[in-house]
PDB file of C-alpha atoms and ligand atoms in Angstrom:
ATOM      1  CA  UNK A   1     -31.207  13.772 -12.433  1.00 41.00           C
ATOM      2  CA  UNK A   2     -30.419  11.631  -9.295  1.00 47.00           C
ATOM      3  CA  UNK A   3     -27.120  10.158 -10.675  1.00 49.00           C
ATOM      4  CA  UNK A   4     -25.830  13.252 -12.338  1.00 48.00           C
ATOM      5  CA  UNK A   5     -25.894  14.689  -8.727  1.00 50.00           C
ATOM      6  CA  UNK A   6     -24.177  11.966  -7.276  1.00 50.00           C
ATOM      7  CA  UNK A   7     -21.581  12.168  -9.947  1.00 65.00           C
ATOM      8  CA  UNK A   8     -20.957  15.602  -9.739  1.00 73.00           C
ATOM      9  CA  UNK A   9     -20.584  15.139  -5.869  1.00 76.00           C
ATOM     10  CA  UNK A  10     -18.298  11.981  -6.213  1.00 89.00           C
ATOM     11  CA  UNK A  11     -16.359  14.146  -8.784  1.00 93.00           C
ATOM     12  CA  UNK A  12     -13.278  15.044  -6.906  1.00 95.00           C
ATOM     13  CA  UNK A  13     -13.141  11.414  -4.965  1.00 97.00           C
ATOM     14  CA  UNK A  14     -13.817   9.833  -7.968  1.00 97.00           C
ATOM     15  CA  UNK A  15     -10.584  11.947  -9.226  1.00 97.00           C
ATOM     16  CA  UNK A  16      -8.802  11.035  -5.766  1.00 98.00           C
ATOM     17  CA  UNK A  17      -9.653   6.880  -6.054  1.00 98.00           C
ATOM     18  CA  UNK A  18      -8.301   6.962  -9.558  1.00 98.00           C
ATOM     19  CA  UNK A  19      -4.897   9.191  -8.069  1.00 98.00           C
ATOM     20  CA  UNK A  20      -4.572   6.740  -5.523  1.00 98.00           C
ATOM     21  CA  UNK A  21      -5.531   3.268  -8.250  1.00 98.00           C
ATOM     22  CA  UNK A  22      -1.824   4.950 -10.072  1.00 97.00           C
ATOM     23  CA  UNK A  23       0.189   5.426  -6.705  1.00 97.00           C
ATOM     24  CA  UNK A  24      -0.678   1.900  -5.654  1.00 98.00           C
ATOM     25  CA  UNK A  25      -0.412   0.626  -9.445  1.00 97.00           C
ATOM     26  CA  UNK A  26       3.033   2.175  -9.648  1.00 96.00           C
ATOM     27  CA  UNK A  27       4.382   1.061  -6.222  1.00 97.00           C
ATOM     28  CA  UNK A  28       3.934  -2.468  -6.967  1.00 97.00           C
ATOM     29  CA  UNK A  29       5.410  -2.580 -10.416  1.00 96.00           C
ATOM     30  CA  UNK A  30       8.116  -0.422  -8.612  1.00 97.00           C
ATOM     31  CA  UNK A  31       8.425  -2.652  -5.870  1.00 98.00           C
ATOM     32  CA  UNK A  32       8.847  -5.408  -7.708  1.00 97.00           C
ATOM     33  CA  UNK A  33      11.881  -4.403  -9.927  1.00 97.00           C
ATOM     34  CA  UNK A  34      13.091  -3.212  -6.272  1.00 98.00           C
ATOM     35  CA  UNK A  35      12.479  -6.977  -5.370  1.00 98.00           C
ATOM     36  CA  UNK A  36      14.649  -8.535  -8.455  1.00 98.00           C
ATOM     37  CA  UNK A  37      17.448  -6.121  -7.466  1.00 98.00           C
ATOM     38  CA  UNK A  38      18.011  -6.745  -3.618  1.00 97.00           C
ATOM     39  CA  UNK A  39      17.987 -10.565  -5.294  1.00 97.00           C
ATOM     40  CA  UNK A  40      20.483  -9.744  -7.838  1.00 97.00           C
ATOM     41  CA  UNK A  41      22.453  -7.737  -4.539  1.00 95.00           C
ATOM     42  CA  UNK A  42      22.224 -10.825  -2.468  1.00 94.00           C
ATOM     43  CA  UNK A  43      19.833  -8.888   0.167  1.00 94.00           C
ATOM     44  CA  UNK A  44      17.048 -11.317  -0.470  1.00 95.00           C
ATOM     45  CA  UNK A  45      15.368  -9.914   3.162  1.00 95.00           C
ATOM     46  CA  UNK A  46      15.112  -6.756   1.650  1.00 96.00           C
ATOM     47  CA  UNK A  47      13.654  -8.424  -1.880  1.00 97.00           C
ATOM     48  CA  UNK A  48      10.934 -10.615   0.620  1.00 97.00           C
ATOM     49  CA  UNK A  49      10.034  -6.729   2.169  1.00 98.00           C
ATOM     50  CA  UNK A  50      10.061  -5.407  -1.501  1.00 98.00           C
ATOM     51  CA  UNK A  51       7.707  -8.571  -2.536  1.00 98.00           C
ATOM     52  CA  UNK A  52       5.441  -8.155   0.952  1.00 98.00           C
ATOM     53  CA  UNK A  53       5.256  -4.376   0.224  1.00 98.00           C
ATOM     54  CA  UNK A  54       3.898  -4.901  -3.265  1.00 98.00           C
ATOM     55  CA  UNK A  55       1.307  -7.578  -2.688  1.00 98.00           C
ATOM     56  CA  UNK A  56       0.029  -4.701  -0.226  1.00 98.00           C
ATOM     57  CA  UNK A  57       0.267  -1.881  -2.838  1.00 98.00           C
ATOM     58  CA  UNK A  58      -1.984  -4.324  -4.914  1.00 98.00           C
ATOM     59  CA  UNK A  59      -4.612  -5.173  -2.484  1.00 98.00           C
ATOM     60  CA  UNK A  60      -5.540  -1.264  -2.242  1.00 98.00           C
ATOM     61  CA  UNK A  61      -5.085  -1.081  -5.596  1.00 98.00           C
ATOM     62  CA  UNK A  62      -8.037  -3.730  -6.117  1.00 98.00           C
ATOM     63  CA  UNK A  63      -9.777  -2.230  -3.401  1.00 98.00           C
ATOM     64  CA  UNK A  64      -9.244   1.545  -4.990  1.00 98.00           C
ATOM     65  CA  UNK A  65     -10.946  -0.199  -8.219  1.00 98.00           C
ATOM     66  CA  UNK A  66     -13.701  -1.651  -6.145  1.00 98.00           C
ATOM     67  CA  UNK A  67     -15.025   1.070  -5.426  1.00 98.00           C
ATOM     68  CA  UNK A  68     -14.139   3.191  -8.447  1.00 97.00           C
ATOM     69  CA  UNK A  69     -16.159   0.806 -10.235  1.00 97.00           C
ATOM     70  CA  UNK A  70     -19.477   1.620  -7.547  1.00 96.00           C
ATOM     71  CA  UNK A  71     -19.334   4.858  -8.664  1.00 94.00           C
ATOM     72  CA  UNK A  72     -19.814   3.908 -12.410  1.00 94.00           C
ATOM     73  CA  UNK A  73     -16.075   4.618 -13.593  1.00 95.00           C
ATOM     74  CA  UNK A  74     -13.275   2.440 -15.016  1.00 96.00           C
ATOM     75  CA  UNK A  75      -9.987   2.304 -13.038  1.00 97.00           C
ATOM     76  CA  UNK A  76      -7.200   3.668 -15.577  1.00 94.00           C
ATOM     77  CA  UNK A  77      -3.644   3.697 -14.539  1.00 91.00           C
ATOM     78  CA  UNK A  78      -0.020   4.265 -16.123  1.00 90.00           C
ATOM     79  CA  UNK A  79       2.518   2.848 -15.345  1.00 87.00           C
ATOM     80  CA  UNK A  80       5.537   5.053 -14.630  1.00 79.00           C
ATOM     81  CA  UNK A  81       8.461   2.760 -14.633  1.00 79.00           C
ATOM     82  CA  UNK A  82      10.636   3.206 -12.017  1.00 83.00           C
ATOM     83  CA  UNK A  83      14.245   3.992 -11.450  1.00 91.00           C
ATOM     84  CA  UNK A  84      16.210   1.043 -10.348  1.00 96.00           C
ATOM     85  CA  UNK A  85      18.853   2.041  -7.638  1.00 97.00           C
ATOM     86  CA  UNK A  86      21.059   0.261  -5.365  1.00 96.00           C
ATOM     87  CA  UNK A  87      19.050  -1.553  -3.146  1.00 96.00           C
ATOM     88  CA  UNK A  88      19.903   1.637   0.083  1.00 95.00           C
ATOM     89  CA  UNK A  89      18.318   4.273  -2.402  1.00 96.00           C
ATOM     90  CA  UNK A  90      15.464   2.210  -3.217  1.00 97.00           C
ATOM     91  CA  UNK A  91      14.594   1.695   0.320  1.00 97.00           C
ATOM     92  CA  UNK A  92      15.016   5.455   1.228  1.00 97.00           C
ATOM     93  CA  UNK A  93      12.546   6.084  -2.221  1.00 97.00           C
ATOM     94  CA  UNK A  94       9.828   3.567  -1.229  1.00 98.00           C
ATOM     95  CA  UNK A  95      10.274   4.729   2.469  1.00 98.00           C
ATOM     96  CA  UNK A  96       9.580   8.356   0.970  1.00 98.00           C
ATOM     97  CA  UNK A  97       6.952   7.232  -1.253  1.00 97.00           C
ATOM     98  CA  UNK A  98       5.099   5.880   1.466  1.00 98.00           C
ATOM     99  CA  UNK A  99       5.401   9.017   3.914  1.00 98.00           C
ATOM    100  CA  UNK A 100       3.695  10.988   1.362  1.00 98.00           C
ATOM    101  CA  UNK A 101       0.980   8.691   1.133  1.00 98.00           C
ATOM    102  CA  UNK A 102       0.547   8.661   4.788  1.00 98.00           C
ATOM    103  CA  UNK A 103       1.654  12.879   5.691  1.00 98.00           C
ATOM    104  CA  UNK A 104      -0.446  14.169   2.858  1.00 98.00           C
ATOM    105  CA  UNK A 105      -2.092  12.114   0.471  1.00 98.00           C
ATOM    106  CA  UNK A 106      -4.368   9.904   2.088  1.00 98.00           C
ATOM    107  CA  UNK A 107      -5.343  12.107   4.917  1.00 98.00           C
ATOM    108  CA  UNK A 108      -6.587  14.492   2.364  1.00 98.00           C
ATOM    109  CA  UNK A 109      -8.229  11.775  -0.060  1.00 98.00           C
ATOM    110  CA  UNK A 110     -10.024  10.989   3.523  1.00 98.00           C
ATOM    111  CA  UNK A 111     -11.007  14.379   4.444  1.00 98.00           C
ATOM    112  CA  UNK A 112     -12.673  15.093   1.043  1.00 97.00           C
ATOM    113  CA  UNK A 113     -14.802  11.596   0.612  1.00 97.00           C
ATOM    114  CA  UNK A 114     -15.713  12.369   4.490  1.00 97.00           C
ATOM    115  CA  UNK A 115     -17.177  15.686   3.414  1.00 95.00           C
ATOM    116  CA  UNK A 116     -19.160  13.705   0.716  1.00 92.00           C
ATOM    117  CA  UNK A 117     -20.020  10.773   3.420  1.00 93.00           C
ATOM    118  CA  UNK A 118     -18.534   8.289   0.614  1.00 96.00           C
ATOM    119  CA  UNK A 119     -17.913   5.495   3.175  1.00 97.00           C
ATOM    120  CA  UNK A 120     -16.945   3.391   0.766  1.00 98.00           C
ATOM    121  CA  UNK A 121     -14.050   5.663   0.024  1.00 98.00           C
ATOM    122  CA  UNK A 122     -13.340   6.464   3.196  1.00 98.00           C
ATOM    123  CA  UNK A 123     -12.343   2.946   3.958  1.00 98.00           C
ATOM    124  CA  UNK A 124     -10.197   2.333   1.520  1.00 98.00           C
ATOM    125  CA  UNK A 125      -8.092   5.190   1.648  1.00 98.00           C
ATOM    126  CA  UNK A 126      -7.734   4.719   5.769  1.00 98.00           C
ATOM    127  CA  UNK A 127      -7.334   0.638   5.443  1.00 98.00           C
ATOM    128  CA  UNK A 128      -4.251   1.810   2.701  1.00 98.00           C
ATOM    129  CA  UNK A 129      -3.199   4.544   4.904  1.00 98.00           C
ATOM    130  CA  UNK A 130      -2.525   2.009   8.048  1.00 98.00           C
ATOM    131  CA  UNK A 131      -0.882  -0.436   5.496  1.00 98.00           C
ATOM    132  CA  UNK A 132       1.709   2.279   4.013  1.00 98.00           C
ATOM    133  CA  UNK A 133       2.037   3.192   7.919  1.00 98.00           C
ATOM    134  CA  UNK A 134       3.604  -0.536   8.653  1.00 98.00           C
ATOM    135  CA  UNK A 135       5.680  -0.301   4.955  1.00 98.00           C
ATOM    136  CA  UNK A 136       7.232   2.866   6.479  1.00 98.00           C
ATOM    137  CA  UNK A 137       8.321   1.147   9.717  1.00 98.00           C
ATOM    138  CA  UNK A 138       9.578  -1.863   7.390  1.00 97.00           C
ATOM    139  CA  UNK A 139      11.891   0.082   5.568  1.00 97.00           C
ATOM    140  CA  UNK A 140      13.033   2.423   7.960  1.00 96.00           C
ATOM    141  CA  UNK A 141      14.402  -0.796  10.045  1.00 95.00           C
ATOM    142  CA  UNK A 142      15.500  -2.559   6.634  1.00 95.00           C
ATOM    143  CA  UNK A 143      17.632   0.719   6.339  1.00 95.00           C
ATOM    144  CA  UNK A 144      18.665   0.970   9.775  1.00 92.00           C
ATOM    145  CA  UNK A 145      19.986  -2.765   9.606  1.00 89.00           C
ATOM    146  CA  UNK A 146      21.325  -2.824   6.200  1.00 87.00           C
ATOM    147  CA  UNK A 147      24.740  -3.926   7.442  1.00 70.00           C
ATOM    148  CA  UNK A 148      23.865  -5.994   9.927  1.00 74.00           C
ATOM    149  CA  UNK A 149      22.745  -9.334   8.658  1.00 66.00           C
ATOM    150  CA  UNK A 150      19.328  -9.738   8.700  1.00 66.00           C
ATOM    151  CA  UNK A 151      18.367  -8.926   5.140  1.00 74.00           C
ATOM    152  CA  UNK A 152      20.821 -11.744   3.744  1.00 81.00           C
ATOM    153  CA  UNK A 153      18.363 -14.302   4.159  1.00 91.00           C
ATOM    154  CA  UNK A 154      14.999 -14.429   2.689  1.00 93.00           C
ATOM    155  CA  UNK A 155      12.263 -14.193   5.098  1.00 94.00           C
ATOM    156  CA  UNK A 156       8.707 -14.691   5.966  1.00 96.00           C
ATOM    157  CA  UNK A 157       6.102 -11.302   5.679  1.00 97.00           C
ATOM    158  CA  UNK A 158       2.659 -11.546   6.676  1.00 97.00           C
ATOM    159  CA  UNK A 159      -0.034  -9.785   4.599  1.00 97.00           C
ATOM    160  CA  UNK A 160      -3.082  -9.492   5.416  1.00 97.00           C
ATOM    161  CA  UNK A 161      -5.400 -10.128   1.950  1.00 97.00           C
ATOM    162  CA  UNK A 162      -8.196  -7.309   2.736  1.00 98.00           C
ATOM    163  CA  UNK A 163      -6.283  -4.322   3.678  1.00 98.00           C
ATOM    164  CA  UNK A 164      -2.778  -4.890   3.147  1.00 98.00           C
ATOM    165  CA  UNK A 165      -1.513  -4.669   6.889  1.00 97.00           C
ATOM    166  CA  UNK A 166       1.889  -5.920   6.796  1.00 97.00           C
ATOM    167  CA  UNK A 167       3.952  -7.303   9.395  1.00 95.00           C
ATOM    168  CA  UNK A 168       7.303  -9.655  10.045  1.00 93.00           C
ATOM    169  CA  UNK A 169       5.716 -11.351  13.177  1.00 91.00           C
ATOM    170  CA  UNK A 170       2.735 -13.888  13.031  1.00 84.00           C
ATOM    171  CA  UNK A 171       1.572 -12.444  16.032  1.00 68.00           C
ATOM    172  CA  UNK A 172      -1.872 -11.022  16.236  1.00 73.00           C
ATOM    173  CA  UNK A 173      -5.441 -13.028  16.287  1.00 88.00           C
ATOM    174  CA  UNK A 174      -6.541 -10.485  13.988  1.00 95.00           C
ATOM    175  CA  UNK A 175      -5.596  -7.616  11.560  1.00 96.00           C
ATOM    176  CA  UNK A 176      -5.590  -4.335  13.946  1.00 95.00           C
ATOM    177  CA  UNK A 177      -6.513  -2.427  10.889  1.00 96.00           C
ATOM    178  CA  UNK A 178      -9.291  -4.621   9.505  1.00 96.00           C
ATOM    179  CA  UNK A 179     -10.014  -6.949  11.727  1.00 95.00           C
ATOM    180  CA  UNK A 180      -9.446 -10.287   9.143  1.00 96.00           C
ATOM    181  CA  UNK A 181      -9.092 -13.455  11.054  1.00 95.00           C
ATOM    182  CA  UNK A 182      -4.903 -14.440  11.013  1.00 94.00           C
ATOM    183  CA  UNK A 183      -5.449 -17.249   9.307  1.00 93.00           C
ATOM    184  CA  UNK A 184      -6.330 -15.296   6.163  1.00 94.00           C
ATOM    185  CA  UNK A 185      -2.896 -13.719   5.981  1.00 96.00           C
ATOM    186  CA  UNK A 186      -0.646 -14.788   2.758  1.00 97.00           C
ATOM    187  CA  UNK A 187       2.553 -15.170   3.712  1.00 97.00           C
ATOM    188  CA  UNK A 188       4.919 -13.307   1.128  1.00 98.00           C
ATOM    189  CA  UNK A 189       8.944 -14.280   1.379  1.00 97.00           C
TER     190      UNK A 189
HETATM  191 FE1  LIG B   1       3.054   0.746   0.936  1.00 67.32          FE
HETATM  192 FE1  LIG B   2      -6.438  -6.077   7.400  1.00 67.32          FE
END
C-alpha cells in the first residue's frame, strides 16, 4: 500500500527525471557530432566547448538515472539525432537548447519534486540547471568571438565530475554549485 502511494506521488517527477534523462541523453550525442564538425571547420575551441558541454550533459544524465532508478524505474531514452549545421548555427541551437532548460524546464521539474519534497530530485535538476547556466555563457561568448581567434586552437575546459559545472578558468577551490574539491575536475579539451 506504502509504495503504491509513493509511486503515485513520484508519478509526475518520475515522468519529469525520465524528460530530463532524454534532454541530457540527446545533448550529448548532439554535442558531440557538434564537436567533430567545429574539428572538421578548423574551430577546434569551439569542438573542446562542444566536448566540455557534453561530458556535462552526461553527468546529469547519470545523475537523472540515479535517481530514476531510487524510485524503482528504468531510465529509457531515444536518441533524436541531431541536425548538423555550420558550426555558428550549432552554437546558437545548443545556446537555445540550454535557455530552455534553464527559463522553463528545470525550474518547473524543481517546483513539482519540491511540492513532493523529492530531495533527491530536487538536486539534480538544480545541480543541471547551474551547469546549463555556465554552457549558456560558453556559447554565447564562443558566438560573440567567432571571428576573433580564440576558437582556432583547442583548449582546456574544466568539468566538474558531480554536477557538471563547467568553466574555461581553473580558478575556484571548489565547485560553486556543488561544492567538489578542484582537484576532482576532468579537464575536457
Ligand atoms: Fe548544457
Ligand atoms: Fe559541481
Amino acid at each position: 500500500m506504502l509504495s503504491t502511494q509513493i509511486s503515485i506521488e513520484n508519478e509526475v517527477t518520475l515522468r519529469n527525471l525520465q524528460a530530463a534523462f532524454e534532454g541530457e541523453s540527446s545533448a550529448h550525442a548532439r554535442y558531440i557530432a557538434f564537436a567533430v564538425k567545429a574539428d572538421a571547420e578548423g574551430l577546434h575551441g569551439a569542438a573542446s566547448l562542444f566536448r566540455a558541454a557534453a561530458r556535462a550533459e552526461q553527468i546529469h544524465a547519470n545523475n537523472h538515472a540515479r535517481v530514476i532508478r531510487q524510485l524503482g524505474a528504468e531510465p529509457a531514452a531515444a536518441i533524436h539525432p541531431a541536425a548538423i549545421k555550420p558550426t555558428l548555427e550549432n552554437l546558437n541551437e545548443a545556446r537555445s537548447g540550454e535557455r530552455y532548460e534553464i527559463e522553463s524546464m528545470y525550474p518547473e521539474f524543481i517546483r513539482e519534486a519540491k511540492g513532493h519534497n523529492n530531495t533527491a530530485a530536487v538536486r539534480t535538476f538544480e545541480w543541471a540547471m547551474e551547469a546549463e547556466k555556465t554552457h549558456a555563457r560558453l556559447f554565447s561568448e564562443a558566438i560573440a568571438v567567432l571571428e576573433s581567434g580564440w576558437l582556432i586552437a583547442a583548449r582546456n575546459f574544466y568539468v566538474c565530475a558531480a554536477c557538471g559545472y563547467t568553466s574555461e578558468t581553473p580558478e575556484s577551490e571548489r565547485c560553486p554549485t556543488c561544492n567538489l574539491a578542484w582537484e576532482k575536475f576532468e579537464v575536457v579539451r
